[in-house]
mmCIF file with all atom_site columns, C-alpha atoms in Angstrom:
data_model
loop_
_atom_site.group_PDB
_atom_site.id
_atom_site.type_symbol
_atom_site.label_atom_id
_atom_site.label_alt_id
_atom_site.label_comp_id
_atom_site.label_asym_id
_atom_site.label_entity_id
_atom_site.label_seq_id
_atom_site.pdbx_PDB_ins_code
_atom_site.Cartn_x
_atom_site.Cartn_y
_atom_site.Cartn_z
_atom_site.occupancy
_atom_site.B_iso_or_equiv
_atom_site.pdbx_formal_charge
_atom_site.auth_seq_id
_atom_site.auth_comp_id
_atom_site.auth_asym_id
_atom_site.auth_atom_id
_atom_site.pdbx_PDB_model_num
ATOM 1   C CA . UNK X 1 1   ? 73.046 142.677 76.789 1.00 62.00 ? 1   UNK X CA 1
ATOM 2   C CA . UNK X 1 2   ? 70.569 141.441 74.229 1.00 74.00 ? 2   UNK X CA 1
ATOM 3   C CA . UNK X 1 3   ? 70.976 139.085 71.278 1.00 89.00 ? 3   UNK X CA 1
ATOM 4   C CA . UNK X 1 4   ? 68.203 138.476 68.764 1.00 95.00 ? 4   UNK X CA 1
ATOM 5   C CA . UNK X 1 5   ? 68.427 135.828 66.034 1.00 96.00 ? 5   UNK X CA 1
ATOM 6   C CA . UNK X 1 6   ? 66.114 135.317 63.078 1.00 97.00 ? 6   UNK X CA 1
ATOM 7   C CA . UNK X 1 7   ? 66.612 133.890 59.582 1.00 97.00 ? 7   UNK X CA 1
ATOM 8   C CA . UNK X 1 8   ? 67.905 136.341 57.006 1.00 96.00 ? 8   UNK X CA 1
ATOM 9   C CA . UNK X 1 9   ? 65.677 135.297 54.139 1.00 97.00 ? 9   UNK X CA 1
ATOM 10  C CA . UNK X 1 10  ? 62.652 133.095 53.489 1.00 98.00 ? 10  UNK X CA 1
ATOM 11  C CA . UNK X 1 11  ? 60.530 132.315 50.452 1.00 97.00 ? 11  UNK X CA 1
ATOM 12  C CA . UNK X 1 12  ? 56.939 131.100 50.463 1.00 97.00 ? 12  UNK X CA 1
ATOM 13  C CA . UNK X 1 13  ? 54.133 130.552 47.966 1.00 97.00 ? 13  UNK X CA 1
ATOM 14  C CA . UNK X 1 14  ? 51.037 132.711 47.618 1.00 97.00 ? 14  UNK X CA 1
ATOM 15  C CA . UNK X 1 15  ? 48.150 131.188 49.598 1.00 97.00 ? 15  UNK X CA 1
ATOM 16  C CA . UNK X 1 16  ? 50.421 129.109 51.808 1.00 97.00 ? 16  UNK X CA 1
ATOM 17  C CA . UNK X 1 17  ? 51.505 129.455 55.443 1.00 97.00 ? 17  UNK X CA 1
ATOM 18  C CA . UNK X 1 18  ? 54.924 130.556 56.681 1.00 98.00 ? 18  UNK X CA 1
ATOM 19  C CA . UNK X 1 19  ? 56.464 130.647 60.152 1.00 98.00 ? 19  UNK X CA 1
ATOM 20  C CA . UNK X 1 20  ? 59.276 133.064 60.979 1.00 98.00 ? 20  UNK X CA 1
ATOM 21  C CA . UNK X 1 21  ? 61.233 132.138 64.092 1.00 98.00 ? 21  UNK X CA 1
ATOM 22  C CA . UNK X 1 22  ? 63.042 134.415 66.520 1.00 98.00 ? 22  UNK X CA 1
ATOM 23  C CA . UNK X 1 23  ? 65.248 133.448 69.438 1.00 97.00 ? 23  UNK X CA 1
ATOM 24  C CA . UNK X 1 24  ? 66.530 135.890 71.980 1.00 96.00 ? 24  UNK X CA 1
ATOM 25  C CA . UNK X 1 25  ? 68.890 136.153 74.925 1.00 92.00 ? 25  UNK X CA 1
ATOM 26  C CA . UNK X 1 26  ? 68.231 139.134 77.130 1.00 83.00 ? 26  UNK X CA 1
ATOM 27  C CA . UNK X 1 27  ? 69.208 140.714 80.415 1.00 81.00 ? 27  UNK X CA 1
ATOM 28  C CA . UNK X 1 28  ? 65.743 142.258 80.713 1.00 83.00 ? 28  UNK X CA 1
ATOM 29  C CA . UNK X 1 29  ? 62.410 141.427 79.109 1.00 89.00 ? 29  UNK X CA 1
ATOM 30  C CA . UNK X 1 30  ? 59.249 143.510 78.920 1.00 87.00 ? 30  UNK X CA 1
ATOM 31  C CA . UNK X 1 31  ? 57.726 141.893 75.882 1.00 91.00 ? 31  UNK X CA 1
ATOM 32  C CA . UNK X 1 32  ? 58.452 141.006 72.274 1.00 95.00 ? 32  UNK X CA 1
ATOM 33  C CA . UNK X 1 33  ? 57.232 142.889 69.222 1.00 95.00 ? 33  UNK X CA 1
ATOM 34  C CA . UNK X 1 34  ? 56.935 141.932 65.567 1.00 97.00 ? 34  UNK X CA 1
ATOM 35  C CA . UNK X 1 35  ? 57.079 144.657 62.935 1.00 97.00 ? 35  UNK X CA 1
ATOM 36  C CA . UNK X 1 36  ? 56.621 144.534 59.164 1.00 97.00 ? 36  UNK X CA 1
ATOM 37  C CA . UNK X 1 37  ? 58.748 146.778 56.986 1.00 96.00 ? 37  UNK X CA 1
ATOM 38  C CA . UNK X 1 38  ? 58.374 147.311 53.260 1.00 95.00 ? 38  UNK X CA 1
ATOM 39  C CA . UNK X 1 39  ? 61.408 148.676 51.470 1.00 91.00 ? 39  UNK X CA 1
ATOM 40  C CA . UNK X 1 40  ? 61.829 152.402 52.067 1.00 87.00 ? 40  UNK X CA 1
ATOM 41  C CA . UNK X 1 41  ? 58.941 152.606 54.513 1.00 91.00 ? 41  UNK X CA 1
ATOM 42  C CA . UNK X 1 42  ? 58.469 152.780 58.276 1.00 93.00 ? 42  UNK X CA 1
ATOM 43  C CA . UNK X 1 43  ? 58.362 149.583 60.340 1.00 95.00 ? 43  UNK X CA 1
ATOM 44  C CA . UNK X 1 44  ? 54.703 148.981 61.148 1.00 95.00 ? 44  UNK X CA 1
ATOM 45  C CA . UNK X 1 45  ? 53.459 147.196 64.256 1.00 94.00 ? 45  UNK X CA 1
ATOM 46  C CA . UNK X 1 46  ? 52.097 143.676 63.832 1.00 95.00 ? 46  UNK X CA 1
ATOM 47  C CA . UNK X 1 47  ? 51.970 142.068 67.276 1.00 94.00 ? 47  UNK X CA 1
ATOM 48  C CA . UNK X 1 48  ? 53.070 142.172 70.898 1.00 93.00 ? 48  UNK X CA 1
ATOM 49  C CA . UNK X 1 49  ? 53.578 139.242 73.286 1.00 94.00 ? 49  UNK X CA 1
ATOM 50  C CA . UNK X 1 50  ? 54.475 139.616 76.950 1.00 91.00 ? 50  UNK X CA 1
ATOM 51  C CA . UNK X 1 51  ? 52.956 136.402 78.307 1.00 92.00 ? 51  UNK X CA 1
ATOM 52  C CA . UNK X 1 52  ? 53.531 132.857 77.027 1.00 95.00 ? 52  UNK X CA 1
ATOM 53  C CA . UNK X 1 53  ? 51.157 131.654 74.377 1.00 95.00 ? 53  UNK X CA 1
ATOM 54  C CA . UNK X 1 54  ? 49.620 132.549 71.072 1.00 95.00 ? 54  UNK X CA 1
ATOM 55  C CA . UNK X 1 55  ? 48.193 135.913 70.045 1.00 93.00 ? 55  UNK X CA 1
ATOM 56  C CA . UNK X 1 56  ? 46.021 135.808 66.936 1.00 93.00 ? 56  UNK X CA 1
ATOM 57  C CA . UNK X 1 57  ? 45.158 138.794 64.799 1.00 89.00 ? 57  UNK X CA 1
ATOM 58  C CA . UNK X 1 58  ? 43.545 137.999 61.482 1.00 93.00 ? 58  UNK X CA 1
ATOM 59  C CA . UNK X 1 59  ? 45.960 136.251 59.129 1.00 96.00 ? 59  UNK X CA 1
ATOM 60  C CA . UNK X 1 60  ? 48.870 136.894 61.513 1.00 96.00 ? 60  UNK X CA 1
ATOM 61  C CA . UNK X 1 61  ? 49.606 135.095 64.792 1.00 96.00 ? 61  UNK X CA 1
ATOM 62  C CA . UNK X 1 62  ? 52.531 135.374 67.158 1.00 97.00 ? 62  UNK X CA 1
ATOM 63  C CA . UNK X 1 63  ? 53.722 132.933 69.793 1.00 97.00 ? 63  UNK X CA 1
ATOM 64  C CA . UNK X 1 64  ? 56.012 133.404 72.783 1.00 97.00 ? 64  UNK X CA 1
ATOM 65  C CA . UNK X 1 65  ? 57.825 131.044 75.129 1.00 97.00 ? 65  UNK X CA 1
ATOM 66  C CA . UNK X 1 66  ? 59.751 133.065 77.714 1.00 94.00 ? 66  UNK X CA 1
ATOM 67  C CA . UNK X 1 67  ? 61.416 130.002 79.253 1.00 94.00 ? 67  UNK X CA 1
ATOM 68  C CA . UNK X 1 68  ? 62.857 129.056 75.857 1.00 95.00 ? 68  UNK X CA 1
ATOM 69  C CA . UNK X 1 69  ? 63.594 132.603 74.699 1.00 95.00 ? 69  UNK X CA 1
ATOM 70  C CA . UNK X 1 70  ? 61.618 131.860 71.551 1.00 96.00 ? 70  UNK X CA 1
ATOM 71  C CA . UNK X 1 71  ? 58.936 133.483 69.453 1.00 98.00 ? 71  UNK X CA 1
ATOM 72  C CA . UNK X 1 72  ? 57.467 132.932 66.034 1.00 98.00 ? 72  UNK X CA 1
ATOM 73  C CA . UNK X 1 73  ? 55.298 134.908 63.649 1.00 98.00 ? 73  UNK X CA 1
ATOM 74  C CA . UNK X 1 74  ? 52.834 132.837 61.629 1.00 98.00 ? 74  UNK X CA 1
ATOM 75  C CA . UNK X 1 75  ? 51.402 134.249 58.420 1.00 97.00 ? 75  UNK X CA 1
ATOM 76  C CA . UNK X 1 76  ? 48.463 132.442 56.825 1.00 97.00 ? 76  UNK X CA 1
ATOM 77  C CA . UNK X 1 77  ? 46.839 132.731 53.398 1.00 97.00 ? 77  UNK X CA 1
ATOM 78  C CA . UNK X 1 78  ? 49.880 134.528 52.086 1.00 97.00 ? 78  UNK X CA 1
ATOM 79  C CA . UNK X 1 79  ? 49.370 137.388 49.664 1.00 97.00 ? 79  UNK X CA 1
ATOM 80  C CA . UNK X 1 80  ? 51.872 139.010 47.329 1.00 97.00 ? 80  UNK X CA 1
ATOM 81  C CA . UNK X 1 81  ? 51.709 142.187 49.430 1.00 96.00 ? 81  UNK X CA 1
ATOM 82  C CA . UNK X 1 82  ? 53.132 140.213 52.384 1.00 97.00 ? 82  UNK X CA 1
ATOM 83  C CA . UNK X 1 83  ? 56.543 140.350 50.696 1.00 98.00 ? 83  UNK X CA 1
ATOM 84  C CA . UNK X 1 84  ? 58.485 142.481 53.165 1.00 98.00 ? 84  UNK X CA 1
ATOM 85  C CA . UNK X 1 85  ? 61.007 142.332 55.981 1.00 97.00 ? 85  UNK X CA 1
ATOM 86  C CA . UNK X 1 86  ? 59.747 141.091 59.342 1.00 98.00 ? 86  UNK X CA 1
ATOM 87  C CA . UNK X 1 87  ? 61.523 142.429 62.399 1.00 97.00 ? 87  UNK X CA 1
ATOM 88  C CA . UNK X 1 88  ? 61.607 140.737 65.792 1.00 97.00 ? 88  UNK X CA 1
ATOM 89  C CA . UNK X 1 89  ? 62.276 143.181 68.645 1.00 96.00 ? 89  UNK X CA 1
ATOM 90  C CA . UNK X 1 90  ? 62.585 142.697 72.384 1.00 95.00 ? 90  UNK X CA 1
ATOM 91  C CA . UNK X 1 91  ? 61.590 145.461 74.767 1.00 91.00 ? 91  UNK X CA 1
ATOM 92  C CA . UNK X 1 92  ? 63.966 145.886 77.668 1.00 84.00 ? 92  UNK X CA 1
ATOM 93  C CA . UNK X 1 93  ? 63.773 149.000 79.856 1.00 79.00 ? 93  UNK X CA 1
ATOM 94  C CA . UNK X 1 94  ? 61.531 150.722 77.297 1.00 81.00 ? 94  UNK X CA 1
ATOM 95  C CA . UNK X 1 95  ? 64.022 150.477 74.433 1.00 88.00 ? 95  UNK X CA 1
ATOM 96  C CA . UNK X 1 96  ? 63.746 147.978 71.605 1.00 92.00 ? 96  UNK X CA 1
ATOM 97  C CA . UNK X 1 97  ? 66.533 145.634 70.567 1.00 94.00 ? 97  UNK X CA 1
ATOM 98  C CA . UNK X 1 98  ? 66.001 144.398 67.035 1.00 95.00 ? 98  UNK X CA 1
ATOM 99  C CA . UNK X 1 99  ? 67.065 141.350 65.101 1.00 93.00 ? 99  UNK X CA 1
ATOM 100 C CA . UNK X 1 100 ? 68.440 141.899 61.621 1.00 93.00 ? 100 UNK X CA 1
ATOM 101 C CA . UNK X 1 101 ? 65.044 141.104 60.128 1.00 96.00 ? 101 UNK X CA 1
ATOM 102 C CA . UNK X 1 102 ? 63.771 138.322 57.870 1.00 97.00 ? 102 UNK X CA 1
ATOM 103 C CA . UNK X 1 103 ? 63.228 139.224 54.248 1.00 97.00 ? 103 UNK X CA 1
ATOM 104 C CA . UNK X 1 104 ? 60.179 137.274 53.093 1.00 98.00 ? 104 UNK X CA 1
ATOM 105 C CA . UNK X 1 105 ? 59.532 136.818 49.391 1.00 98.00 ? 105 UNK X CA 1
ATOM 106 C CA . UNK X 1 106 ? 56.150 135.557 48.221 1.00 97.00 ? 106 UNK X CA 1
ATOM 107 C CA . UNK X 1 107 ? 56.101 133.789 44.885 1.00 96.00 ? 107 UNK X CA 1
ATOM 108 C CA . UNK X 1 108 ? 52.986 133.088 42.773 1.00 94.00 ? 108 UNK X CA 1
ATOM 109 C CA . UNK Z 2 1   ? 45.417 160.575 63.258 1.00 62.00 ? 1   UNK Z CA 1
ATOM 110 C CA . UNK Z 2 2   ? 48.748 161.661 61.773 1.00 79.00 ? 2   UNK Z CA 1
ATOM 111 C CA . UNK Z 2 3   ? 51.650 159.281 62.281 1.00 92.00 ? 3   UNK Z CA 1
ATOM 112 C CA . UNK Z 2 4   ? 55.246 159.993 63.151 1.00 96.00 ? 4   UNK Z CA 1
ATOM 113 C CA . UNK Z 2 5   ? 56.831 162.271 60.562 1.00 96.00 ? 5   UNK Z CA 1
ATOM 114 C CA . UNK Z 2 6   ? 60.492 162.867 59.845 1.00 97.00 ? 6   UNK Z CA 1
ATOM 115 C CA . UNK Z 2 7   ? 62.318 165.485 57.836 1.00 97.00 ? 7   UNK Z CA 1
ATOM 116 C CA . UNK Z 2 8   ? 64.176 165.341 55.543 1.00 97.00 ? 8   UNK Z CA 1
ATOM 117 C CA . UNK Z 2 9   ? 63.478 162.019 53.903 1.00 96.00 ? 9   UNK Z CA 1
ATOM 118 C CA . UNK Z 2 10  ? 66.960 161.997 52.375 1.00 96.00 ? 10  UNK Z CA 1
ATOM 119 C CA . UNK Z 2 11  ? 70.147 163.937 53.029 1.00 97.00 ? 11  UNK Z CA 1
ATOM 120 C CA . UNK Z 2 12  ? 73.464 163.775 51.211 1.00 97.00 ? 12  UNK Z CA 1
ATOM 121 C CA . UNK Z 2 13  ? 76.313 165.707 52.809 1.00 97.00 ? 13  UNK Z CA 1
ATOM 122 C CA . UNK Z 2 14  ? 80.076 165.771 52.750 1.00 97.00 ? 14  UNK Z CA 1
ATOM 123 C CA . UNK Z 2 15  ? 82.283 164.563 55.559 1.00 97.00 ? 15  UNK Z CA 1
ATOM 124 C CA . UNK Z 2 16  ? 82.779 167.332 58.100 1.00 97.00 ? 16  UNK Z CA 1
ATOM 125 C CA . UNK Z 2 17  ? 79.468 169.045 57.440 1.00 97.00 ? 17  UNK Z CA 1
ATOM 126 C CA . UNK Z 2 18  ? 76.568 169.339 59.851 1.00 97.00 ? 18  UNK Z CA 1
ATOM 127 C CA . UNK Z 2 19  ? 73.147 167.788 59.426 1.00 98.00 ? 19  UNK Z CA 1
ATOM 128 C CA . UNK Z 2 20  ? 70.034 168.183 61.552 1.00 98.00 ? 20  UNK Z CA 1
ATOM 129 C CA . UNK Z 2 21  ? 67.240 165.631 61.433 1.00 98.00 ? 21  UNK Z CA 1
ATOM 130 C CA . UNK Z 2 22  ? 63.773 166.390 62.712 1.00 98.00 ? 22  UNK Z CA 1
ATOM 131 C CA . UNK Z 2 23  ? 61.087 164.130 64.153 1.00 98.00 ? 23  UNK Z CA 1
ATOM 132 C CA . UNK Z 2 24  ? 57.476 165.039 64.917 1.00 97.00 ? 24  UNK Z CA 1
ATOM 133 C CA . UNK Z 2 25  ? 55.909 162.361 67.125 1.00 96.00 ? 25  UNK Z CA 1
ATOM 134 C CA . UNK Z 2 26  ? 52.255 161.425 67.293 1.00 95.00 ? 26  UNK Z CA 1
ATOM 135 C CA . UNK Z 2 27  ? 50.380 164.082 69.235 1.00 92.00 ? 27  UNK Z CA 1
ATOM 136 C CA . UNK Z 2 28  ? 50.159 163.258 72.923 1.00 90.00 ? 28  UNK Z CA 1
ATOM 137 C CA . UNK Z 2 29  ? 52.993 160.730 72.923 1.00 93.00 ? 29  UNK Z CA 1
ATOM 138 C CA . UNK Z 2 30  ? 55.354 161.562 75.760 1.00 92.00 ? 30  UNK Z CA 1
ATOM 139 C CA . UNK Z 2 31  ? 57.937 159.001 74.700 1.00 94.00 ? 31  UNK Z CA 1
ATOM 140 C CA . UNK Z 2 32  ? 60.170 159.690 71.714 1.00 96.00 ? 32  UNK Z CA 1
ATOM 141 C CA . UNK Z 2 33  ? 62.948 157.405 70.536 1.00 97.00 ? 33  UNK Z CA 1
ATOM 142 C CA . UNK Z 2 34  ? 65.732 157.665 67.976 1.00 98.00 ? 34  UNK Z CA 1
ATOM 143 C CA . UNK Z 2 35  ? 67.096 154.555 66.279 1.00 97.00 ? 35  UNK Z CA 1
ATOM 144 C CA . UNK Z 2 36  ? 69.607 154.026 63.471 1.00 97.00 ? 36  UNK Z CA 1
ATOM 145 C CA . UNK Z 2 37  ? 70.126 151.320 60.872 1.00 95.00 ? 37  UNK Z CA 1
ATOM 146 C CA . UNK Z 2 38  ? 73.532 151.131 59.301 1.00 94.00 ? 38  UNK Z CA 1
ATOM 147 C CA . UNK Z 2 39  ? 73.621 149.230 55.999 1.00 87.00 ? 39  UNK Z CA 1
ATOM 148 C CA . UNK Z 2 40  ? 73.546 145.487 56.504 1.00 83.00 ? 40  UNK Z CA 1
ATOM 149 C CA . UNK Z 2 41  ? 73.027 145.733 60.239 1.00 91.00 ? 41  UNK Z CA 1
ATOM 150 C CA . UNK Z 2 42  ? 70.060 145.679 62.575 1.00 93.00 ? 42  UNK Z CA 1
ATOM 151 C CA . UNK Z 2 43  ? 68.158 148.744 63.786 1.00 95.00 ? 43  UNK Z CA 1
ATOM 152 C CA . UNK Z 2 44  ? 69.901 150.028 66.920 1.00 96.00 ? 44  UNK Z CA 1
ATOM 153 C CA . UNK Z 2 45  ? 68.650 152.212 69.734 1.00 96.00 ? 45  UNK Z CA 1
ATOM 154 C CA . UNK Z 2 46  ? 70.188 155.665 70.114 1.00 97.00 ? 46  UNK Z CA 1
ATOM 155 C CA . UNK Z 2 47  ? 68.204 157.459 72.803 1.00 96.00 ? 47  UNK Z CA 1
ATOM 156 C CA . UNK Z 2 48  ? 64.866 157.917 74.541 1.00 95.00 ? 48  UNK Z CA 1
ATOM 157 C CA . UNK Z 2 49  ? 63.078 161.097 75.618 1.00 95.00 ? 49  UNK Z CA 1
ATOM 158 C CA . UNK Z 2 50  ? 60.235 161.283 78.091 1.00 93.00 ? 50  UNK Z CA 1
ATOM 159 C CA . UNK Z 2 51  ? 58.708 164.642 77.321 1.00 93.00 ? 51  UNK Z CA 1
ATOM 160 C CA . UNK Z 2 52  ? 61.699 166.997 77.195 1.00 94.00 ? 52  UNK Z CA 1
ATOM 161 C CA . UNK Z 2 53  ? 63.990 164.887 79.386 1.00 94.00 ? 53  UNK Z CA 1
ATOM 162 C CA . UNK Z 2 54  ? 66.560 162.376 78.162 1.00 94.00 ? 54  UNK Z CA 1
ATOM 163 C CA . UNK Z 2 55  ? 65.572 159.098 79.817 1.00 93.00 ? 55  UNK Z CA 1
ATOM 164 C CA . UNK Z 2 56  ? 68.275 156.956 78.236 1.00 94.00 ? 56  UNK Z CA 1
ATOM 165 C CA . UNK Z 2 57  ? 71.032 158.031 75.855 1.00 94.00 ? 57  UNK Z CA 1
ATOM 166 C CA . UNK Z 2 58  ? 73.147 154.912 76.192 1.00 93.00 ? 58  UNK Z CA 1
ATOM 167 C CA . UNK Z 2 59  ? 73.028 154.206 72.457 1.00 94.00 ? 59  UNK Z CA 1
ATOM 168 C CA . UNK Z 2 60  ? 74.455 157.532 71.268 1.00 96.00 ? 60  UNK Z CA 1
ATOM 169 C CA . UNK Z 2 61  ? 77.673 156.709 69.375 1.00 93.00 ? 61  UNK Z CA 1
ATOM 170 C CA . UNK Z 2 62  ? 79.763 159.686 70.483 1.00 93.00 ? 62  UNK Z CA 1
ATOM 171 C CA . UNK Z 2 63  ? 79.642 163.389 71.278 1.00 94.00 ? 63  UNK Z CA 1
ATOM 172 C CA . UNK Z 2 64  ? 79.240 164.341 67.625 1.00 97.00 ? 64  UNK Z CA 1
ATOM 173 C CA . UNK Z 2 65  ? 75.568 163.465 68.062 1.00 97.00 ? 65  UNK Z CA 1
ATOM 174 C CA . UNK Z 2 66  ? 73.275 165.868 69.919 1.00 97.00 ? 66  UNK Z CA 1
ATOM 175 C CA . UNK Z 2 67  ? 69.563 165.276 70.423 1.00 97.00 ? 67  UNK Z CA 1
ATOM 176 C CA . UNK Z 2 68  ? 67.122 167.810 71.771 1.00 97.00 ? 68  UNK Z CA 1
ATOM 177 C CA . UNK Z 2 69  ? 63.415 167.923 72.485 1.00 96.00 ? 69  UNK Z CA 1
ATOM 178 C CA . UNK Z 2 70  ? 62.695 171.415 73.705 1.00 85.00 ? 70  UNK Z CA 1
ATOM 179 C CA . UNK Z 2 71  ? 59.123 171.791 74.906 1.00 88.00 ? 71  UNK Z CA 1
ATOM 180 C CA . UNK Z 2 72  ? 58.551 168.069 74.783 1.00 85.00 ? 72  UNK Z CA 1
ATOM 181 C CA . UNK Z 2 73  ? 57.076 168.068 71.283 1.00 93.00 ? 73  UNK Z CA 1
ATOM 182 C CA . UNK Z 2 74  ? 59.279 167.588 68.225 1.00 96.00 ? 74  UNK Z CA 1
ATOM 183 C CA . UNK Z 2 75  ? 62.875 166.447 68.465 1.00 98.00 ? 75  UNK Z CA 1
ATOM 184 C CA . UNK Z 2 76  ? 66.035 167.160 66.511 1.00 98.00 ? 76  UNK Z CA 1
ATOM 185 C CA . UNK Z 2 77  ? 69.136 165.041 66.088 1.00 98.00 ? 77  UNK Z CA 1
ATOM 186 C CA . UNK Z 2 78  ? 72.223 166.931 65.009 1.00 98.00 ? 78  UNK Z CA 1
ATOM 187 C CA . UNK Z 2 79  ? 75.381 165.306 63.710 1.00 97.00 ? 79  UNK Z CA 1
ATOM 188 C CA . UNK Z 2 80  ? 78.379 167.628 63.793 1.00 96.00 ? 80  UNK Z CA 1
ATOM 189 C CA . UNK Z 2 81  ? 80.796 167.038 62.170 1.00 97.00 ? 81  UNK Z CA 1
ATOM 190 C CA . UNK Z 2 82  ? 79.474 164.126 60.116 1.00 97.00 ? 82  UNK Z CA 1
ATOM 191 C CA . UNK Z 2 83  ? 81.733 161.178 59.362 1.00 97.00 ? 83  UNK Z CA 1
ATOM 192 C CA . UNK Z 2 84  ? 81.446 158.478 56.697 1.00 96.00 ? 84  UNK Z CA 1
ATOM 193 C CA . UNK Z 2 85  ? 80.326 155.855 59.237 1.00 96.00 ? 85  UNK Z CA 1
ATOM 194 C CA . UNK Z 2 86  ? 77.323 157.991 60.182 1.00 97.00 ? 86  UNK Z CA 1
ATOM 195 C CA . UNK Z 2 87  ? 75.622 157.005 56.924 1.00 97.00 ? 87  UNK Z CA 1
ATOM 196 C CA . UNK Z 2 88  ? 72.445 155.026 57.459 1.00 97.00 ? 88  UNK Z CA 1
ATOM 197 C CA . UNK Z 2 89  ? 68.730 155.341 58.055 1.00 97.00 ? 89  UNK Z CA 1
ATOM 198 C CA . UNK Z 2 90  ? 67.692 157.255 61.157 1.00 98.00 ? 90  UNK Z CA 1
ATOM 199 C CA . UNK Z 2 91  ? 64.297 156.283 62.520 1.00 97.00 ? 91  UNK Z CA 1
ATOM 200 C CA . UNK Z 2 92  ? 62.197 158.076 65.063 1.00 97.00 ? 92  UNK Z CA 1
ATOM 201 C CA . UNK Z 2 93  ? 59.458 156.387 67.070 1.00 97.00 ? 93  UNK Z CA 1
ATOM 202 C CA . UNK Z 2 94  ? 56.944 157.536 69.654 1.00 96.00 ? 94  UNK Z CA 1
ATOM 203 C CA . UNK Z 2 95  ? 54.670 155.899 72.201 1.00 93.00 ? 95  UNK Z CA 1
ATOM 204 C CA . UNK Z 2 96  ? 52.341 156.774 75.052 1.00 89.00 ? 96  UNK Z CA 1
ATOM 205 C CA . UNK Z 2 97  ? 53.512 156.033 78.636 1.00 77.00 ? 97  UNK Z CA 1
ATOM 206 C CA . UNK Z 2 98  ? 53.423 152.335 79.647 1.00 70.00 ? 98  UNK Z CA 1
ATOM 207 C CA . UNK Z 2 99  ? 50.215 151.238 81.349 1.00 69.00 ? 99  UNK Z CA 1
ATOM 208 C CA . UNK Z 2 100 ? 50.018 149.382 84.638 1.00 63.00 ? 100 UNK Z CA 1
ATOM 209 C CA . UNK Z 2 101 ? 48.771 145.857 83.976 1.00 58.00 ? 101 UNK Z CA 1
ATOM 210 C CA . UNK Z 2 102 ? 47.877 143.200 86.543 1.00 56.00 ? 102 UNK Z CA 1
ATOM 211 C CA . UNK Z 2 103 ? 49.957 143.168 89.681 1.00 54.00 ? 103 UNK Z CA 1
ATOM 212 C CA . UNK Z 2 104 ? 53.190 145.054 89.209 1.00 51.00 ? 104 UNK Z CA 1
ATOM 213 C CA . UNK Z 2 105 ? 53.746 144.250 85.552 1.00 53.00 ? 105 UNK Z CA 1
ATOM 214 C CA . UNK Z 2 106 ? 53.768 147.031 82.999 1.00 57.00 ? 106 UNK Z CA 1
ATOM 215 C CA . UNK Z 2 107 ? 52.216 146.778 79.550 1.00 63.00 ? 107 UNK Z CA 1
ATOM 216 C CA . UNK Z 2 108 ? 54.694 148.330 77.179 1.00 69.00 ? 108 UNK Z CA 1
ATOM 217 C CA . UNK Z 2 109 ? 52.959 150.533 74.686 1.00 83.00 ? 109 UNK Z CA 1
ATOM 218 C CA . UNK Z 2 110 ? 53.700 150.035 71.016 1.00 90.00 ? 110 UNK Z CA 1
ATOM 219 C CA . UNK Z 2 111 ? 56.356 152.254 69.501 1.00 93.00 ? 111 UNK Z CA 1
ATOM 220 C CA . UNK Z 2 112 ? 55.167 153.769 66.235 1.00 95.00 ? 112 UNK Z CA 1
ATOM 221 C CA . UNK Z 2 113 ? 57.890 154.467 63.736 1.00 96.00 ? 113 UNK Z CA 1
ATOM 222 C CA . UNK Z 2 114 ? 58.388 157.213 61.227 1.00 96.00 ? 114 UNK Z CA 1
ATOM 223 C CA . UNK Z 2 115 ? 59.577 156.549 57.662 1.00 95.00 ? 115 UNK Z CA 1
ATOM 224 C CA . UNK Z 2 116 ? 63.162 157.422 58.506 1.00 96.00 ? 116 UNK Z CA 1
ATOM 225 C CA . UNK Z 2 117 ? 65.761 159.830 57.164 1.00 97.00 ? 117 UNK Z CA 1
ATOM 226 C CA . UNK Z 2 118 ? 68.299 158.321 54.805 1.00 97.00 ? 118 UNK Z CA 1
ATOM 227 C CA . UNK Z 2 119 ? 71.639 159.973 55.473 1.00 97.00 ? 119 UNK Z CA 1
ATOM 228 C CA . UNK Z 2 120 ? 74.582 159.558 53.154 1.00 97.00 ? 120 UNK Z CA 1
ATOM 229 C CA . UNK Z 2 121 ? 77.913 161.072 54.132 1.00 97.00 ? 121 UNK Z CA 1
ATOM 230 C CA . UNK Z 2 122 ? 80.409 161.312 51.269 1.00 96.00 ? 122 UNK Z CA 1
#
């Protein structure tokens, strides 16, 4: 089976940096995805890691360590619109197993 | 390019009634997935189609749920009869087939999600 853990809630200040951690225990692993979800909307793709290391995409970066079962999403230069839920999901056999999501609140 | 669409956006029904949810994937995506989020819990996998075939239906809760994808295009998910615990948000996602990366490893294509159908069973 799969188990995904991430913090339930986080708060950060506009313009700052925040790191959202995700740990996982899996019986199969074909990569880890991060999605952003605003209330009432579809989860939207942010990043994908299948090999160890850091993937950078603009203000967002994601890191993976397969040996530690650990990933993080790093958001820089935070904007108010970054207030959303961030979902960590592991791909195993083509289906995604999600964590409960981290609700991030950006304050001025 | 149009994204994944779902219909209806909301549905309120009484226990024992039937509801049918529809998902239109991104054009050309062979893979179609159904997921569900029950209030307070994580999004959970229900089933996976490759074209018109059910690849994996291990997440379907019970035989009150029936998914179809005739012709390999849009898909429907029928709940009959609905129970109170079926309330939640039903998401559909689609993706192209996985690509062959270096060696024998596969690059898993991104799953693109629809906005979901919010189902409330009273």
